[in-house]
Amino acid sequence: MNMPDIRAKWEGPFSLEDIGIYKTNGGYRYEPKKDILNDEKEDCGTYSVYGKHPEFEYEFVVHFGETEGETFAKAFSKIDWKEYEFFKDLKIYVCRLTVYEYPKTMQEWKNLSIIYLNNNIRPKSSL
């Protein structure tokens, strides 16, 4: 049985400011940056937030989540960042998951091969 090919691409680290979250006197405010982790087609998946313990200086995961049908930026806007003020140097990593299904019929394999060849054959340049 052919299983789908699932690929994970991790990206980061991002700081809170990188994604539009700023510390204020009373907590945090969110100012979305439209081109940072906010593309509805591309920017969804799982994410992890790392922080350093202020006394021991060890870095570890303090929050792990998934976007559940929204963008990373939208998911980050819903987190209560005050819960993590204890930790220093928060870093955010995002993971985009892509599922590739194997062709089921010989015709699908042929179509895939034609697409691959058309997109990957380039004339050699002379040096």
GROMACS .gro file of N, CA and C in nm:
model
  381
    1MET      N    1   0.085  -0.118   0.000
    1MET     CA    2   0.000   0.000   0.000
    1MET      C    3   0.090   0.125   0.000
    2ASN      N    4   0.061   0.217  -0.091
    2ASN     CA    5   0.137   0.342  -0.097
    2ASN      C    6   0.085   0.440   0.007
    3MET      N    7   0.175   0.491   0.087
    3MET     CA    8   0.140   0.591   0.188
    3MET      C    9   0.175   0.729   0.132
    4PRO      N   10   0.102   0.833   0.171
    4PRO     CA   11   0.137   0.967   0.123
    4PRO      C   12   0.272   1.010   0.178
    5ASP      N   13   0.338   1.094   0.105
    5ASP     CA   14   0.467   1.150   0.144
    5ASP      C   15   0.438   1.281   0.216
    6ILE      N   16   0.471   1.287   0.344
    6ILE     CA   17   0.445   1.408   0.423
    6ILE      C   18   0.580   1.474   0.452
    7ARG      N   19   0.589   1.600   0.417
    7ARG     CA   20   0.715   1.673   0.439
    7ARG      C   21   0.691   1.787   0.537
    8ALA      N   22   0.787   1.803   0.628
    8ALA     CA   23   0.780   1.910   0.728
    8ALA      C   24   0.894   2.008   0.702
    9LYS      N   25   0.861   2.135   0.699
    9LYS     CA   26   0.963   2.238   0.680
    9LYS      C   27   0.955   2.336   0.798
   10TRP      N   28   1.059   2.331   0.882
   10TRP     CA   29   1.066   2.422   0.997
   10TRP      C   30   1.132   2.552   0.955
   11GLU      N   31   1.084   2.662   1.013
   11GLU     CA   32   1.138   2.794   0.983
   11GLU      C   33   1.145   2.875   1.111
   12GLY      N   34   1.248   2.953   1.126
   12GLY     CA   35   1.263   3.038   1.243
   12GLY      C   36   1.410   3.046   1.282
   13PRO      N   37   1.438   3.110   1.391
   13PRO     CA   38   1.344   3.161   1.490
   13PRO      C   39   1.291   3.299   1.454
   14PHE      N   40   1.171   3.325   1.505
   14PHE     CA   41   1.108   3.456   1.497
   14PHE      C   42   1.097   3.510   1.640
   15SER      N   43   1.118   3.639   1.656
   15SER     CA   44   1.093   3.702   1.786
   15SER      C   45   0.947   3.746   1.790
   16LEU      N   46   0.900   3.786   1.908
   16LEU     CA   47   0.762   3.837   1.917
   16LEU      C   48   0.745   3.960   1.829
   17GLU      N   49   0.846   4.047   1.829
   17GLU     CA   50   0.838   4.168   1.747
   17GLU      C   51   0.834   4.135   1.597
   18ASP      N   52   0.905   4.028   1.557
   18ASP     CA   53   0.904   3.987   1.416
   18ASP      C   54   0.762   3.957   1.368
   19ILE      N   55   0.679   3.905   1.456
   19ILE     CA   56   0.543   3.867   1.415
   19ILE      C   57   0.438   3.969   1.456
   20GLY      N   58   0.482   4.082   1.512
   20GLY     CA   59   0.389   4.192   1.543
   20GLY      C   60   0.332   4.191   1.682
   21ILE      N   61   0.400   4.128   1.778
   21ILE     CA   62   0.353   4.127   1.916
   21ILE      C   63   0.451   4.208   2.000
   22TYR      N   64   0.397   4.312   2.067
   22TYR     CA   65   0.481   4.406   2.140
   22TYR      C   66   0.438   4.413   2.286
   23LYS      N   67   0.537   4.418   2.374
   23LYS     CA   68   0.510   4.428   2.517
   23LYS      C   69   0.468   4.572   2.550
   24THR      N   70   0.364   4.585   2.632
   24THR     CA   71   0.318   4.716   2.678
   24THR      C   72   0.318   4.716   2.830
   25ASN      N   73   0.280   4.827   2.890
   25ASN     CA   74   0.275   4.834   3.037
   25ASN      C   75   0.176   4.735   3.096
   26GLY      N   76   0.063   4.715   3.028
   26GLY     CA   77  -0.040   4.628   3.082
   26GLY      C   78  -0.042   4.487   3.026
   27GLY      N   79   0.050   4.454   2.938
   27GLY     CA   80   0.050   4.321   2.878
   27GLY      C   81   0.117   4.322   2.742
   28TYR      N   82   0.040   4.279   2.641
   28TYR     CA   83   0.093   4.272   2.506
   28TYR      C   84  -0.010   4.324   2.408
   29ARG      N   85   0.036   4.384   2.301
   29ARG     CA   86  -0.055   4.426   2.195
   29ARG      C   87  -0.011   4.360   2.066
   30TYR      N   88  -0.109   4.332   1.982
   30TYR     CA   89  -0.082   4.264   1.856
   30TYR      C   90  -0.109   4.359   1.741
   31GLU      N   91  -0.008   4.382   1.659
   31GLU     CA   92  -0.021   4.461   1.536
   31GLU      C   93   0.020   4.372   1.421
   32PRO      N   94  -0.077   4.311   1.352
   32PRO     CA   95  -0.043   4.216   1.247
   32PRO      C   96   0.042   4.277   1.136
   33LYS      N   97   0.140   4.201   1.093
   33LYS     CA   98   0.221   4.239   0.977
   33LYS      C   99   0.172   4.152   0.863
   34LYS      N  100   0.113   4.214   0.762
   34LYS     CA  101   0.041   4.138   0.661
   34LYS      C  102   0.126   4.037   0.585
   35ASP      N  103   0.257   4.060   0.572
   35ASP     CA  104   0.335   3.962   0.498
   35ASP      C  105   0.421   3.872   0.586
   36ILE      N  106   0.400   3.871   0.715
   36ILE     CA  107   0.475   3.784   0.805
   36ILE      C  108   0.382   3.676   0.860
   37LEU      N  109   0.399   3.553   0.813
   37LEU     CA  110   0.324   3.436   0.861
   37LEU      C  111   0.173   3.455   0.854
   38ASN      N  112   0.128   3.526   0.750
   38ASN     CA  113  -0.014   3.560   0.744
   38ASN      C  114  -0.078   3.522   0.610
   39ASP      N  115  -0.014   3.435   0.533
   39ASP     CA  116  -0.068   3.390   0.405
   39ASP      C  117  -0.161   3.271   0.431
   40GLU      N  118  -0.288   3.285   0.398
   40GLU     CA  119  -0.387   3.181   0.430
   40GLU      C  120  -0.360   3.048   0.361
   41LYS      N  121  -0.290   3.051   0.248
   41LYS     CA  122  -0.263   2.926   0.176
   41LYS      C  123  -0.136   2.857   0.226
   42GLU      N  124  -0.040   2.934   0.273
   42GLU     CA  125   0.092   2.879   0.307
   42GLU      C  126   0.121   2.873   0.456
   43ASP      N  127   0.071   2.969   0.532
   43ASP     CA  128   0.115   2.985   0.670
   43ASP      C  129   0.023   2.918   0.772
   44CYS      N  130   0.026   2.785   0.769
   44CYS     CA  131  -0.050   2.709   0.867
   44CYS      C  132   0.030   2.582   0.898
   45GLY      N  133   0.004   2.523   1.013
   45GLY     CA  134   0.077   2.403   1.055
   45GLY      C  135   0.094   2.401   1.205
   46THR      N  136   0.208   2.353   1.250
   46THR     CA  137   0.236   2.349   1.393
   46THR      C  138   0.345   2.452   1.425
   47TYR      N  139   0.357   2.483   1.553
   47TYR     CA  140   0.458   2.580   1.594
   47TYR      C  141   0.503   2.549   1.736
   48SER      N  142   0.621   2.595   1.769
   48SER     CA  143   0.672   2.580   1.905
   48SER      C  144   0.737   2.711   1.948
   49VAL      N  145   0.724   2.739   2.076
   49VAL     CA  146   0.782   2.859   2.135
   49VAL      C  147   0.885   2.814   2.238
   50TYR      N  148   1.007   2.862   2.223
   50TYR     CA  149   1.115   2.829   2.314
   50TYR      C  150   1.146   2.951   2.400
   51GLY      N  151   1.186   2.926   2.524
   51GLY     CA  152   1.226   3.034   2.612
   51GLY      C  153   1.337   2.987   2.704
   52LYS      N  154   1.414   3.083   2.756
   52LYS     CA  155   1.522   3.051   2.849
   52LYS      C  156   1.474   3.073   2.992
   53HIS      N  157   1.505   2.977   3.077
   53HIS     CA  158   1.476   2.992   3.219
   53HIS      C  159   1.569   3.101   3.272
   54PRO      N  160   1.517   3.202   3.345
   54PRO     CA  161   1.601   3.315   3.386
   54PRO      C  162   1.715   3.278   3.483
   55GLU      N  163   1.695   3.174   3.560
   55GLU     CA  164   1.798   3.137   3.657
   55GLU      C  165   1.899   3.037   3.601
   56PHE      N  166   1.849   2.938   3.529
   56PHE     CA  167   1.935   2.830   3.483
   56PHE      C  168   1.985   2.848   3.340
   57GLU      N  169   1.925   2.940   3.265
   57GLU     CA  170   1.966   2.970   3.128
   57GLU      C  171   1.947   2.856   3.030
   58TYR      N  172   1.869   2.755   3.067
   58TYR     CA  173   1.837   2.648   2.972
   58TYR      C  174   1.723   2.692   2.883
   59GLU      N  175   1.732   2.658   2.755
   59GLU     CA  176   1.625   2.689   2.661
   59GLU      C  177   1.542   2.563   2.639
   60PHE      N  178   1.410   2.578   2.647
   60PHE     CA  179   1.322   2.463   2.624
   60PHE      C  180   1.187   2.509   2.573
   61VAL      N  181   1.106   2.413   2.528
   61VAL     CA  182   0.974   2.445   2.474
   61VAL      C  183   0.883   2.489   2.588
   62VAL      N  184   0.824   2.608   2.573
   62VAL     CA  185   0.730   2.658   2.672
   62VAL      C  186   0.587   2.654   2.620
   63HIS      N  187   0.573   2.639   2.487
   63HIS     CA  188   0.439   2.632   2.428
   63HIS      C  189   0.450   2.559   2.295
   64PHE      N  190   0.353   2.473   2.267
   64PHE     CA  191   0.348   2.402   2.140
   64PHE      C  192   0.203   2.406   2.093
   65GLY      N  193   0.180   2.433   1.966
   65GLY     CA  194   0.042   2.441   1.919
   65GLY      C  195   0.030   2.417   1.771
   66GLU      N  196  -0.093   2.426   1.722
   66GLU     CA  197  -0.121   2.414   1.580
   66GLU      C  198  -0.221   2.523   1.541
   67THR      N  199  -0.223   2.556   1.414
   67THR     CA  200  -0.304   2.669   1.370
   67THR      C  201  -0.452   2.638   1.359
   68GLU      N  202  -0.490   2.515   1.339
   68GLU     CA  203  -0.631   2.474   1.333
   68GLU      C  204  -0.714   2.559   1.236
   69GLY      N  205  -0.669   2.565   1.110
   69GLY     CA  206  -0.747   2.634   1.006
   69GLY      C  207  -0.728   2.783   0.997
   70GLU      N  208  -0.631   2.837   1.068
   70GLU     CA  209  -0.603   2.980   1.058
   70GLU      C  210  -0.454   2.999   1.032
   71THR      N  211  -0.411   3.120   1.012
   71THR     CA  212  -0.269   3.145   0.987
   71THR      C  213  -0.191   3.142   1.118
   72PHE      N  214  -0.058   3.130   1.104
   72PHE     CA  215   0.027   3.138   1.223
   72PHE      C  216   0.004   3.270   1.294
   73ALA      N  217   0.001   3.379   1.218
   73ALA     CA  218  -0.016   3.512   1.279
   73ALA      C  219  -0.144   3.520   1.361
   74LYS      N  220  -0.254   3.467   1.307
   74LYS     CA  221  -0.381   3.469   1.379
   74LYS      C  222  -0.373   3.383   1.506
   75ALA      N  223  -0.312   3.266   1.495
   75ALA     CA  224  -0.298   3.179   1.613
   75ALA      C  225  -0.213   3.248   1.721
   76PHE      N  226  -0.104   3.316   1.679
   76PHE     CA  227  -0.019   3.384   1.777
   76PHE      C  228  -0.092   3.499   1.845
   77SER      N  229  -0.185   3.561   1.775
   77SER     CA  230  -0.259   3.673   1.833
   77SER      C  231  -0.351   3.627   1.946
   78LYS      N  232  -0.384   3.499   1.951
   78LYS     CA  233  -0.475   3.446   2.053
   78LYS      C  234  -0.403   3.393   2.178
   79ILE      N  235  -0.271   3.385   2.173
   79ILE     CA  236  -0.195   3.333   2.287
   79ILE      C  237  -0.185   3.441   2.394
   80ASP      N  238  -0.201   3.402   2.519
   80ASP     CA  239  -0.182   3.494   2.631
   80ASP      C  240  -0.033   3.499   2.663
   81TRP      N  241   0.038   3.592   2.602
   81TRP     CA  242   0.183   3.598   2.614
   81TRP      C  243   0.229   3.633   2.754
   82LYS      N  244   0.140   3.689   2.836
   82LYS     CA  245   0.178   3.720   2.976
   82LYS      C  246   0.216   3.593   3.052
   83GLU      N  247   0.160   3.479   3.012
   83GLU     CA  248   0.192   3.353   3.078
   83GLU      C  249   0.340   3.318   3.065
   84TYR      N  250   0.406   3.374   2.966
   84TYR     CA  251   0.544   3.337   2.937
   84TYR      C  252   0.644   3.447   2.971
   85GLU      N  253   0.602   3.550   3.044
   85GLU     CA  254   0.692   3.660   3.080
   85GLU      C  255   0.808   3.616   3.168
   86PHE      N  256   0.790   3.507   3.238
   86PHE     CA  257   0.894   3.453   3.325
   86PHE      C  258   1.019   3.416   3.245
   87PHE      N  259   0.999   3.374   3.122
   87PHE     CA  260   1.108   3.324   3.039
   87PHE      C  261   1.173   3.437   2.960
   88LYS      N  262   1.301   3.423   2.933
   88LYS     CA  263   1.375   3.523   2.856
   88LYS      C  264   1.390   3.476   2.712
   89ASP      N  265   1.410   3.573   2.623
   89ASP     CA  266   1.443   3.546   2.483
   89ASP      C  267   1.349   3.444   2.417
   90LEU      N  268   1.220   3.475   2.416
   90LEU     CA  269   1.126   3.384   2.349
   90LEU      C  270   1.157   3.377   2.200
   91LYS      N  271   1.158   3.255   2.147
   91LYS     CA  272   1.182   3.231   2.005
   91LYS      C  273   1.071   3.141   1.953
   92ILE      N  274   1.022   3.174   1.835
   92ILE     CA  275   0.912   3.099   1.775
   92ILE      C  276   0.961   3.031   1.648
   93TYR      N  277   0.928   2.902   1.636
   93TYR     CA  278   0.958   2.825   1.516
   93TYR      C  279   0.825   2.774   1.460
   94VAL      N  280   0.811   2.781   1.329
   94VAL     CA  281   0.689   2.733   1.264
   94VAL      C  282   0.721   2.613   1.175
   95CYS      N  283   0.625   2.525   1.159
   95CYS     CA  284   0.643   2.406   1.076
   95CYS      C  285   0.525   2.395   0.980
   96ARG      N  286   0.558   2.401   0.852
   96ARG     CA  287   0.456   2.382   0.748
   96ARG      C  288   0.459   2.237   0.703
   97LEU      N  289   0.345   2.173   0.702
   97LEU     CA  290   0.335   2.034   0.658
   97LEU      C  291   0.275   2.030   0.518
   98THR      N  292   0.337   1.953   0.430
   98THR     CA  293   0.287   1.937   0.295
   98THR      C  294   0.268   1.788   0.270
   99VAL      N  295   0.152   1.751   0.220
   99VAL     CA  296   0.122   1.611   0.191
   99VAL      C  297   0.123   1.591   0.041
  100TYR      N  298   0.206   1.500  -0.003
  100TYR     CA  299   0.213   1.462  -0.144
  100TYR      C  300   0.158   1.321  -0.155
  101GLU      N  301   0.058   1.302  -0.235
  101GLU     CA  302   0.003   1.168  -0.254
  101GLU      C  303   0.065   1.104  -0.376
  102TYR      N  304   0.089   0.977  -0.366
  102TYR     CA  305   0.144   0.903  -0.479
  102TYR      C  306   0.036   0.884  -0.585
  103PRO      N  307   0.075   0.890  -0.711
  103PRO     CA  308  -0.021   0.864  -0.818
  103PRO      C  309  -0.078   0.722  -0.804
  104LYS      N  310  -0.206   0.707  -0.835
  104LYS     CA  311  -0.274   0.578  -0.817
  104LYS      C  312  -0.279   0.496  -0.946
  105THR      N  313  -0.274   0.563  -1.060
  105THR     CA  314  -0.285   0.492  -1.188
  105THR      C  315  -0.162   0.522  -1.274
  106MET      N  316  -0.143   0.440  -1.375
  106MET     CA  317  -0.032   0.460  -1.467
  106MET      C  318  -0.044   0.594  -1.538
  107GLN      N  319  -0.165   0.635  -1.572
  107GLN     CA  320  -0.184   0.764  -1.638
  107GLN      C  321  -0.142   0.880  -1.546
  108GLU      N  322  -0.173   0.871  -1.417
  108GLU     CA  323  -0.131   0.975  -1.323
  108GLU      C  324   0.021   0.982  -1.316
  109TRP      N  325   0.089   0.864  -1.320
  109TRP     CA  326   0.236   0.862  -1.319
  109TRP      C  327   0.291   0.930  -1.445
  110LYS      N  328   0.230   0.901  -1.559
  110LYS     CA  329   0.274   0.962  -1.685
  110LYS      C  330   0.255   1.113  -1.682
  111ASN      N  331   0.140   1.157  -1.634
  111ASN     CA  332   0.113   1.302  -1.625
  111ASN      C  333   0.214   1.371  -1.534
  112LEU      N  334   0.243   1.306  -1.422
  112LEU     CA  335   0.340   1.361  -1.327
  112LEU      C  336   0.478   1.370  -1.392
  113SER      N  337   0.516   1.268  -1.467
  113SER     CA  338   0.646   1.267  -1.533
  113SER      C  339   0.655   1.379  -1.636
  114ILE      N  340   0.548   1.399  -1.711
  114ILE     CA  341   0.547   1.505  -1.813
  114ILE      C  342   0.560   1.642  -1.746
  115ILE      N  343   0.486   1.663  -1.638
  115ILE     CA  344   0.494   1.791  -1.564
  115ILE      C  345   0.634   1.812  -1.511
  116TYR      N  346   0.692   1.707  -1.453
  116TYR     CA  347   0.828   1.717  -1.399
  116TYR      C  348   0.929   1.754  -1.507
  117LEU      N  349   0.922   1.682  -1.620
  117LEU     CA  350   1.016   1.709  -1.729
  117LEU      C  351   0.999   1.850  -1.784
  118ASN      N  352   0.876   1.894  -1.803
  118ASN     CA  353   0.852   2.029  -1.857
  118ASN      C  354   0.904   2.138  -1.763
  119ASN      N  355   0.897   2.114  -1.633
  119ASN     CA  356   0.938   2.216  -1.536
  119ASN      C  357   1.086   2.210  -1.500
  120ASN      N  358   1.156   2.102  -1.537
  120ASN     CA  359   1.293   2.086  -1.490
  120ASN      C  360   1.398   2.077  -1.601
  121ILE      N  361   1.356   2.074  -1.725
  121ILE     CA  362   1.455   2.072  -1.833
  121ILE      C  363   1.484   2.216  -1.874
  122ARG      N  364   1.608   2.253  -1.864
  122ARG     CA  365   1.650   2.389  -1.899
  122ARG      C  366   1.765   2.378  -1.997
  123PRO      N  367   1.774   2.467  -2.093
  123PRO     CA  368   1.890   2.463  -2.183
  123PRO      C  369   2.015   2.499  -2.106
  124LYS      N  370   2.125   2.434  -2.138
  124LYS     CA  371   2.252   2.464  -2.073
  124LYS      C  372   2.305   2.593  -2.130
  125SER      N  373   2.356   2.677  -2.041
  125SER     CA  374   2.413   2.803  -2.089
  125SER      C  375   2.560   2.779  -2.123
  126SER      N  376   2.607   2.850  -2.222
  126SER     CA  377   2.749   2.837  -2.257
  126SER      C  378   2.828   2.935  -2.175
  127LEU      N  379   2.940   2.891  -2.127
  127LEU     CA  380   3.025   2.977  -2.043
  127LEU      C  381   3.139   3.034  -2.123
   0.00000   0.00000   0.00000
